[in-house]
Coordinates of C-alpha atoms in Angstrom, one line a residue:
M1 CA 48.1 102.9 13.3
H2 CA 50.7 103.9 10.9
S3 CA 50.7 100.6 8.5
A4 CA 53.1 101.2 5.5
T5 CA 52.3 100.2 2.1
N6 CA 54.4 98.9 -0.7
I7 CA 56.8 101.0 -2.3
D8 CA 57.4 101.2 -6.0
T9 CA 60.9 100.4 -6.4
L10 CA 61.0 101.1 -10.1
R11 CA 61.7 97.9 -11.4
R12 CA 61.7 98.2 -14.8
P13 CA 61.5 95.8 -17.5
N14 CA 63.8 95.2 -20.1
T15 CA 61.4 96.7 -23.0
A16 CA 64.5 97.8 -25.2
S17 CA 65.5 94.5 -26.1
A18 CA 66.7 93.9 -29.5
P19 CA 64.3 93.0 -32.2
S20 CA 64.6 89.6 -34.3
R21 CA 66.8 90.0 -36.9
A22 CA 65.6 89.6 -40.7
T23 CA 67.4 87.6 -43.3
G24 CA 69.4 89.7 -45.8
S25 CA 66.4 88.8 -48.4
F26 CA 63.6 90.0 -46.1
R27 CA 65.5 93.2 -45.4
R28 CA 66.2 93.9 -48.7
L29 CA 62.4 93.6 -49.8
L30 CA 61.3 95.3 -46.7
S31 CA 63.6 98.4 -47.6
L32 CA 62.3 98.1 -51.3
C33 CA 58.7 98.0 -50.0
L34 CA 59.2 100.9 -47.7
L35 CA 61.4 103.0 -50.5
F36 CA 59.2 102.6 -53.3
G37 CA 55.7 101.7 -51.9
M38 CA 52.5 102.9 -54.0
A39 CA 51.1 105.0 -50.9
F40 CA 52.5 108.6 -50.7
A41 CA 50.4 110.3 -48.1
S42 CA 51.6 113.7 -46.9
P43 CA 53.4 113.8 -43.9
L44 CA 51.9 114.8 -40.5
C45 CA 54.2 117.8 -39.8
A46 CA 53.7 121.1 -37.8
E47 CA 53.5 124.1 -40.1
D48 CA 56.8 125.4 -39.1
D49 CA 58.3 121.6 -39.5
E50 CA 59.7 121.8 -43.0
P51 CA 61.2 118.4 -43.3
D52 CA 65.0 118.2 -44.1
D53 CA 64.6 115.5 -46.7
Q54 CA 62.2 117.0 -49.5
P55 CA 61.4 114.5 -52.4
T56 CA 63.0 115.0 -55.7
E57 CA 61.2 113.4 -58.6
A58 CA 62.4 109.6 -59.2
S59 CA 64.1 108.5 -62.5
S60 CA 63.3 105.7 -64.2
D61 CA 66.2 104.1 -63.2
D62 CA 65.6 104.8 -59.5
A63 CA 62.0 103.4 -59.9
Q64 CA 63.4 99.9 -61.4
S65 CA 66.4 99.4 -59.0
S66 CA 66.7 98.9 -55.3
P67 CA 69.8 101.2 -53.9
E68 CA 71.8 99.2 -51.3
I69 CA 72.4 101.5 -47.9
D70 CA 75.8 100.3 -46.5
L71 CA 76.1 101.9 -42.9
S72 CA 79.6 100.5 -42.5
P73 CA 82.8 102.7 -42.2
A74 CA 83.4 101.8 -45.6
G75 CA 80.4 103.6 -46.6
A76 CA 80.5 106.5 -44.6
K77 CA 81.6 108.8 -47.2
N78 CA 79.4 107.6 -49.7
A79 CA 76.7 110.5 -50.1
A80 CA 74.2 108.0 -51.9
N81 CA 74.1 106.0 -48.7
E82 CA 72.7 109.2 -46.6
K83 CA 70.5 110.1 -49.7
A84 CA 68.9 106.5 -49.9
L85 CA 68.7 106.5 -46.0
L86 CA 66.6 109.9 -46.2
K87 CA 64.2 108.5 -48.7
L88 CA 63.8 105.3 -46.6
I89 CA 62.8 107.4 -43.5
R90 CA 60.6 109.6 -45.7
D91 CA 58.6 107.1 -47.1
A92 CA 58.3 105.4 -43.9
C93 CA 56.9 108.4 -42.0
E94 CA 54.4 109.0 -44.9
K95 CA 53.0 105.7 -44.6
E96 CA 53.3 105.9 -40.9
D97 CA 55.0 102.6 -40.7
F98 CA 57.4 103.5 -37.9
S99 CA 57.6 99.7 -36.3
A100 CA 58.8 98.3 -39.9
L101 CA 61.3 101.5 -40.2
R102 CA 62.8 100.6 -36.8
E103 CA 63.6 97.0 -37.7
T104 CA 64.8 97.8 -41.2
L105 CA 67.1 100.0 -39.5
T106 CA 68.1 97.9 -36.9
D107 CA 69.1 95.0 -39.7
L108 CA 71.0 97.4 -41.7
L109 CA 72.9 98.7 -38.6
N110 CA 73.5 95.2 -37.3
E111 CA 74.7 94.1 -40.9
A112 CA 77.2 97.0 -41.2
Y113 CA 78.5 96.4 -37.4
P114 CA 78.2 92.8 -36.5
Q115 CA 79.3 93.0 -32.8
L116 CA 76.5 96.1 -32.2
E117 CA 73.7 93.6 -31.4
E118 CA 76.2 91.5 -29.0
K119 CA 77.8 94.3 -27.1
Y120 CA 74.6 96.5 -26.8
P121 CA 71.8 93.7 -26.5
D122 CA 69.4 96.5 -24.8
G123 CA 69.6 98.3 -28.0
N124 CA 70.9 101.4 -26.3
A125 CA 74.5 101.7 -28.4
P126 CA 75.7 105.3 -28.1
L127 CA 76.0 107.1 -31.2
S128 CA 79.9 106.8 -31.3
A129 CA 79.5 103.3 -31.6
V130 CA 79.0 103.8 -35.3
K131 CA 80.9 106.1 -38.0
G132 CA 79.6 108.4 -40.5
N133 CA 76.8 110.6 -40.8
A134 CA 74.2 108.1 -42.2
A135 CA 75.1 105.4 -39.7
Q136 CA 74.6 108.0 -36.8
H137 CA 71.2 109.3 -38.3
A138 CA 70.3 105.5 -38.9
L139 CA 71.0 104.8 -35.4
A140 CA 69.6 107.8 -33.7
C141 CA 66.1 107.1 -35.6
A142 CA 66.0 103.6 -34.6
R143 CA 67.0 104.6 -30.8
I144 CA 63.9 107.2 -31.0
L145 CA 61.3 104.6 -32.1
S146 CA 62.6 102.1 -29.6
L147 CA 61.8 104.8 -27.2
D148 CA 58.7 105.4 -28.7
E149 CA 57.2 101.9 -28.6
A150 CA 58.4 101.4 -25.2
L151 CA 56.7 104.9 -23.8
D152 CA 53.2 104.8 -25.8
D153 CA 51.0 104.2 -23.4
G154 CA 48.1 106.8 -23.3
V155 CA 49.4 109.0 -26.0
D156 CA 47.3 110.1 -28.7
A157 CA 47.6 108.4 -32.3
K158 CA 47.7 111.4 -34.2
A159 CA 50.0 113.8 -31.7
R160 CA 52.4 110.6 -31.8
I161 CA 52.8 110.7 -35.5
K162 CA 52.9 114.5 -35.9
F163 CA 56.0 114.0 -33.1
L164 CA 57.7 111.2 -34.8
N165 CA 57.5 112.9 -38.2
W166 CA 59.3 115.9 -36.5
M167 CA 62.1 113.8 -34.6
L168 CA 62.9 111.7 -37.9
R169 CA 62.9 114.4 -40.6
G170 CA 62.4 117.8 -39.1
K171 CA 65.1 120.5 -39.8
G172 CA 68.5 119.7 -38.0
R173 CA 67.5 116.1 -37.6
P174 CA 66.1 116.8 -33.8
A175 CA 66.4 113.0 -33.1
L176 CA 70.1 113.0 -33.9
S177 CA 70.8 116.1 -32.1
F178 CA 68.5 115.1 -29.2
L179 CA 70.5 111.8 -28.7
K180 CA 74.1 113.4 -29.2
L181 CA 73.5 115.8 -26.2
A182 CA 72.0 112.7 -24.1
D183 CA 75.1 110.5 -25.3
K184 CA 77.4 113.5 -24.2
A185 CA 76.0 113.9 -20.7
K186 CA 76.1 110.1 -20.4
M187 CA 72.5 109.9 -19.4
P188 CA 71.2 106.8 -18.4
N189 CA 68.2 104.8 -20.0
A190 CA 65.9 105.3 -17.3
D191 CA 66.6 109.3 -17.3
L192 CA 66.4 109.4 -21.0
E193 CA 63.1 108.0 -21.0
V194 CA 61.8 110.8 -18.8
R195 CA 63.5 113.3 -21.0
F196 CA 61.9 111.9 -24.0
C197 CA 58.1 111.9 -22.4
M198 CA 58.8 115.4 -21.5
L199 CA 59.9 116.6 -25.2
R200 CA 56.9 114.9 -26.5
Y201 CA 54.7 116.8 -24.3
C202 CA 56.7 120.0 -25.1
Y203 CA 56.4 119.3 -28.7
E204 CA 52.6 118.7 -28.2
A205 CA 51.8 121.8 -26.1
N206 CA 54.1 124.4 -28.0
G207 CA 55.5 123.1 -31.6
S208 CA 58.7 122.1 -32.8
K209 CA 60.5 125.7 -31.8
A210 CA 60.4 125.0 -28.1
A211 CA 60.8 121.5 -28.4
S212 CA 64.5 122.2 -30.2
S213 CA 65.8 123.5 -27.0
F214 CA 67.4 120.3 -25.9
K215 CA 70.4 122.0 -23.9
A216 CA 68.4 122.7 -20.8
L217 CA 66.4 119.3 -20.8
L218 CA 69.5 117.1 -21.3
D219 CA 72.4 118.8 -19.9
P220 CA 72.8 117.9 -16.4
S221 CA 74.9 121.2 -15.5
A222 CA 72.0 123.7 -17.0
C223 CA 70.4 125.2 -14.2
V224 CA 68.2 128.5 -13.6
K225 CA 69.4 129.2 -10.1
K226 CA 66.6 131.5 -9.0
L227 CA 64.2 128.7 -9.7
Y228 CA 66.4 125.6 -9.4
P229 CA 68.6 125.8 -6.2
R230 CA 70.5 122.5 -7.6
S231 CA 71.4 121.3 -10.8
R232 CA 70.8 117.5 -11.7
K233 CA 74.6 117.3 -11.9
D234 CA 74.8 118.3 -8.3
I235 CA 72.3 116.5 -7.0
Q236 CA 73.8 113.2 -8.5
A237 CA 77.2 114.2 -7.2
K238 CA 75.2 115.0 -3.4
V239 CA 73.2 112.0 -3.5
K240 CA 76.4 109.7 -4.5
Q241 CA 78.2 111.4 -1.8
L242 CA 75.5 110.8 1.1
L243 CA 74.8 107.1 0.0
G244 CA 78.8 106.5 0.4
T245 CA 79.0 107.7 3.8
K246 CA 80.5 105.2 6.2
P247 CA 79.1 104.2 9.7
K248 CA 80.6 106.0 12.5
G249 CA 79.8 104.6 16.1
C250 CA 76.9 102.7 14.5
D251 CA 76.1 99.4 12.2
E252 CA 75.8 99.8 8.2
E253 CA 72.0 99.2 8.6
Q254 CA 71.8 102.2 10.8
Q255 CA 74.0 104.3 8.6
E256 CA 72.1 103.5 5.4
A257 CA 69.1 104.6 7.0
I258 CA 70.4 108.1 8.1
N259 CA 71.9 108.5 4.8
R260 CA 68.7 107.8 3.0
V261 CA 67.2 110.6 5.5
N262 CA 69.8 113.0 4.6
I263 CA 69.1 112.7 0.9
V264 CA 65.3 113.7 1.1
R265 CA 66.3 116.1 3.4
Y266 CA 68.7 117.6 0.8
L267 CA 66.2 117.6 -1.9
C268 CA 64.0 119.6 0.4
S269 CA 66.5 122.3 1.0
Q270 CA 66.9 121.2 4.5
A271 CA 70.5 120.7 6.1
P272 CA 71.5 116.6 5.2
T273 CA 73.7 116.5 8.4
V274 CA 71.4 114.5 10.6
G275 CA 73.9 112.1 12.5
Y276 CA 73.7 108.9 14.8
D277 CA 73.4 108.9 18.3
R278 CA 73.5 105.7 20.4
S279 CA 71.2 106.6 23.2
F280 CA 68.1 107.9 20.7
A281 CA 68.8 104.2 18.9
A282 CA 68.4 102.5 22.2
N283 CA 65.3 104.9 23.0
A284 CA 63.8 103.9 19.3
L285 CA 64.4 100.1 20.2
T286 CA 62.5 100.6 23.5
A287 CA 59.8 102.3 21.4
A288 CA 59.5 99.4 19.0
K289 CA 59.3 96.9 22.0
A290 CA 56.4 98.7 23.4
C291 CA 54.4 98.6 20.2
K292 CA 55.3 94.8 19.9
R293 CA 54.3 94.2 23.5
A294 CA 50.7 96.1 22.8
G295 CA 50.4 94.1 19.5
H296 CA 49.9 97.6 17.5
L297 CA 51.3 101.1 16.8
S298 CA 50.5 103.9 19.5
H299 CA 52.2 107.0 20.5
D300 CA 50.4 106.9 23.9
L301 CA 52.2 103.5 25.3
G302 CA 55.1 105.4 27.0
D303 CA 58.7 104.2 26.6
Y304 CA 59.6 106.9 24.1
T305 CA 56.6 106.0 21.8
A306 CA 55.9 109.8 21.7
D307 CA 59.3 110.7 20.7
C308 CA 59.5 108.3 17.5
N309 CA 58.1 107.8 14.4
L310 CA 56.6 104.2 14.4
N311 CA 56.1 101.7 11.8
Y312 CA 54.9 98.2 11.3
E313 CA 55.6 95.8 8.2
S314 CA 57.2 92.5 7.9
T315 CA 60.7 92.7 8.8
K316 CA 61.5 90.2 5.9
T317 CA 61.4 93.2 3.5
M318 CA 61.6 96.1 5.9
S319 CA 65.1 97.2 6.3
M320 CA 65.9 100.2 8.6
A321 CA 66.5 102.5 5.2
R322 CA 62.9 101.4 3.8
T323 CA 61.2 102.6 6.8
V324 CA 62.3 106.3 5.9
I325 CA 60.3 105.7 2.8
C326 CA 57.1 104.8 4.4
Y327 CA 57.6 107.6 6.9
V328 CA 58.1 110.1 3.9
E329 CA 55.4 108.9 1.9
D330 CA 53.2 108.5 5.1
P331 CA 50.1 106.5 3.7
G332 CA 47.2 105.9 5.4
D333 CA 43.9 107.3 6.0
N334 CA 45.1 108.2 9.5
N335 CA 48.1 110.0 8.4
R336 CA 46.8 111.7 4.9
E337 CA 45.6 115.0 6.5
V338 CA 48.7 115.6 8.3
R339 CA 51.7 113.7 7.1
G340 CA 53.3 114.1 10.7
H341 CA 56.0 111.3 10.5
R342 CA 57.2 113.3 6.9
A343 CA 57.1 116.6 8.6
W344 CA 59.3 115.0 11.4
V345 CA 61.9 113.8 8.9
L346 CA 62.1 117.1 7.2
H347 CA 62.2 119.1 10.4
P348 CA 64.9 121.8 10.3
G349 CA 65.9 120.9 14.0
L350 CA 66.4 117.3 13.7
A351 CA 70.3 116.9 14.3
K352 CA 70.6 113.2 15.5
T353 CA 68.5 110.2 15.4
G354 CA 68.8 106.5 15.9
F355 CA 66.5 103.4 14.4
G356 CA 65.3 100.3 16.2
K357 CA 63.3 97.5 15.0
I358 CA 62.0 94.2 16.9
E359 CA 60.4 91.5 14.6
D360 CA 57.7 93.6 12.6
F361 CA 57.9 96.8 14.9
Q362 CA 60.2 99.4 13.9
A363 CA 60.8 103.2 15.4
M364 CA 62.9 106.3 14.5
W365 CA 63.8 109.0 17.2
V366 CA 62.6 112.3 16.0
K367 CA 62.5 114.6 19.1
S368 CA 65.8 116.5 19.0
G369 CA 66.3 119.9 18.4
H370 CA 62.7 120.7 17.5
T371 CA 62.5 124.1 19.0
E372 CA 64.8 125.0 15.9
P373 CA 62.8 128.2 14.2
R374 CA 61.5 127.8 10.8
P375 CA 63.5 128.6 7.6
E376 CA 63.1 132.2 6.2
V377 CA 62.1 130.4 2.9
G378 CA 59.4 128.0 2.7
Y379 CA 60.3 124.3 1.8
S380 CA 58.3 121.8 0.5
Y381 CA 57.9 117.9 -0.3
P382 CA 58.6 117.5 -3.4
G383 CA 61.5 120.1 -3.0
R384 CA 61.8 123.2 -5.1
G385 CA 63.9 122.5 -8.5
Y386 CA 64.7 119.2 -9.7
F387 CA 63.5 116.5 -7.9
P388 CA 64.7 112.8 -8.8
K389 CA 61.2 110.8 -9.3
E390 CA 62.5 107.7 -7.2
Y391 CA 62.4 109.8 -4.3
M392 CA 59.0 110.8 -4.8
W393 CA 56.6 108.5 -2.6
G394 CA 53.1 108.8 -2.6
D395 CA 50.6 110.9 -3.9
G396 CA 50.5 113.7 -1.2
W397 CA 52.6 117.0 -1.5
S398 CA 53.6 119.2 1.4
Y399 CA 54.4 122.4 1.7
Y400 CA 55.8 124.3 5.3
A401 CA 55.6 128.0 5.4
P402 CA 58.9 130.2 6.4
E403 CA 59.3 131.9 9.7
G404 CA 57.0 134.6 10.5
T405 CA 54.1 133.4 8.3
R406 CA 50.8 132.8 9.7
L407 CA 48.6 130.6 7.1
Q408 CA 44.8 130.9 6.8
Q409 CA 42.5 128.3 6.8
S410 CA 41.4 129.6 3.4
A411 CA 45.0 129.3 2.2
K412 CA 44.9 128.1 -1.8
V413 CA 47.0 126.0 -3.5
E414 CA 47.1 126.1 -7.4
M415 CA 49.3 123.8 -9.9
W416 CA 49.9 124.2 -13.4
Q417 CA 51.9 121.9 -15.8
L418 CA 54.6 123.3 -17.7
P419 CA 55.9 122.2 -21.2
A420 CA 59.4 122.8 -20.4
S421 CA 61.8 124.0 -17.7
P422 CA 61.0 127.9 -16.9
R423 CA 63.7 130.4 -17.2
S424 CA 62.0 132.8 -15.1
A425 CA 58.2 132.8 -13.4
P426 CA 56.0 131.6 -15.9
K427 CA 52.9 133.7 -16.8
G428 CA 50.2 134.1 -19.5
K429 CA 49.4 131.3 -21.5
A430 CA 51.8 128.7 -19.5
L431 CA 49.3 129.3 -16.5
S432 CA 46.1 128.9 -18.5
D433 CA 43.3 126.6 -17.2
E434 CA 44.3 124.3 -19.9
N435 CA 47.5 123.8 -18.3
K436 CA 46.2 123.6 -14.7
I437 CA 46.6 120.4 -12.4
P438 CA 43.4 120.0 -10.5
V439 CA 44.2 119.7 -6.7
K440 CA 42.0 116.8 -5.4
A441 CA 42.4 117.5 -1.7
I442 CA 43.9 120.5 0.5
F443 CA 44.6 120.2 4.2
V444 CA 45.7 123.8 6.1
H445 CA 47.6 123.4 9.5
S446 CA 47.3 126.9 10.8
E447 CA 48.1 126.3 14.4
D448 CA 52.1 126.5 15.6
S449 CA 52.1 122.8 16.6
I450 CA 55.6 121.1 16.0
P451 CA 56.4 119.8 13.3
T452 CA 53.2 120.2 11.1
G453 CA 52.2 124.1 12.3
Q454 CA 52.1 126.4 9.6
S455 CA 52.0 124.1 7.0
I456 CA 49.7 122.6 4.1
V457 CA 49.3 119.0 2.7
F458 CA 47.7 118.7 -0.7
E459 CA 47.1 116.2 -3.3
P460 CA 47.6 116.9 -7.2
D461 CA 45.1 114.8 -9.4
Y462 CA 47.7 112.4 -10.7
D463 CA 45.8 111.4 -13.4
K464 CA 46.2 114.7 -15.5
C465 CA 50.0 114.4 -14.9
L466 CA 52.4 113.6 -17.3
K467 CA 53.8 110.0 -16.5
C468 CA 56.8 107.9 -17.7
R469 CA 56.1 104.2 -17.0
G470 CA 53.3 104.7 -14.4
R471 CA 55.3 107.1 -12.4
V472 CA 54.2 111.4 -12.4
V473 CA 57.3 113.1 -14.2
G474 CA 57.6 116.5 -15.7
V475 CA 57.5 120.1 -14.9
Y476 CA 55.1 121.9 -12.3
W477 CA 54.5 125.2 -11.0
V478 CA 53.1 125.5 -7.6
R479 CA 51.2 128.6 -5.9
I480 CA 50.6 128.9 -2.6
S481 CA 48.3 132.0 -1.6
S482 CA 47.1 132.9 1.8
G483 CA 46.1 136.2 2.5
D484 CA 48.7 138.7 1.6
F485 CA 51.0 135.7 1.4
E486 CA 52.1 134.0 -1.9
D487 CA 55.0 131.8 -2.6
E488 CA 55.5 130.5 -6.0
Y489 CA 58.0 127.6 -6.6
V490 CA 58.8 125.1 -9.6
V491 CA 59.1 121.2 -9.0
E492 CA 60.9 119.4 -12.1
L493 CA 60.2 115.5 -11.6
Y494 CA 62.8 113.8 -13.6

């Protein structure tokens, strides 16, 4: 029986809420403490991370006065403001007092721009909301610190300090450069969080030189076609188009389910052209009714049950579109090795379908055009190249070999986590044992049955993978080997 489990629908808490505002006197006192504290520990910077804010010897006047930092438009051209801001950031980094620095920067910005907090209560004001280099630098640092606080679970403390020192103080002002590109791309905060986690991983793995290549990380149009069949911009546009497909001869619920089928197929390099068939929908309803009469799911009940994906879950929360998630995730011990429901959704020959449901039983017709040959290039779930994390359901990955390939039972699956998007097939250090992701289970299907013949189901060890808010993200290189056959591809979960 295929019993569906609950799917994480990415309900994100609002972790970027604006911090409480300090009074003016408290803010100035805090700034004074940060600027002229007695502790001057050396910052934790990589050897090639020479900071942009080298300290100069303080004069007696500097030691006795607390310079005001005016981030308002009126103070935008005053070089003293930027100098004082750099010192504030430097001293806070040296004392590793990042939380206090974020609060101070936020207070300075809200004082200079009183409407900022009201207009952007989530704290994600774009850099264009403020004027002048100092104000934009302050805002960039505050946003980076907010991201860090929201995404610090499981991060090594020393590595975190080193990374923040580079982001806030490194040459070229990485925090400012990073967020300028993100704002230019109009990147949603959820996507920005993922890119931030990936940047931090890249810095820890390869240092500042590699991490400074922000363009490939943030530009939605950046795409090495050989490895990435679709750019993030392409994906965004196509998913929007498919979601907007209107019903033709069916109700909205049927069409929404078909739209989701086509989105998953598109992301997995299969034709997103599945259409609705009234007779198939009627057959699916007949299958659902047969399961209801039996009181359980089975493909051996007649009444088209052998021609449908079947699912059981409360209809209080189960729309037809949501059943597609269940079929693609394909959870349960009885589905684990084969993931046959997924294979039908992604099968090259699926041309038309229809959905049916009655009470807690649901069905999707899948037996149309199933004699279609396999493609000349292997396909997979998650698909090659960029793959939005919200369409990654469950922990089982699938690979479907190209036409003419005969997989052996001894086939191997290897997987590595890469620090950044590759421009060519990685080799050497990138594919070292240090970067290898263990594959906990491999199930090879070397027979010629439809739809799972010549396929592999495998389960990466998610405990070893990069995560953002509990979901696996990052860049992964997958190698499939079977005798003389080998296929390699990148999956970038974002």
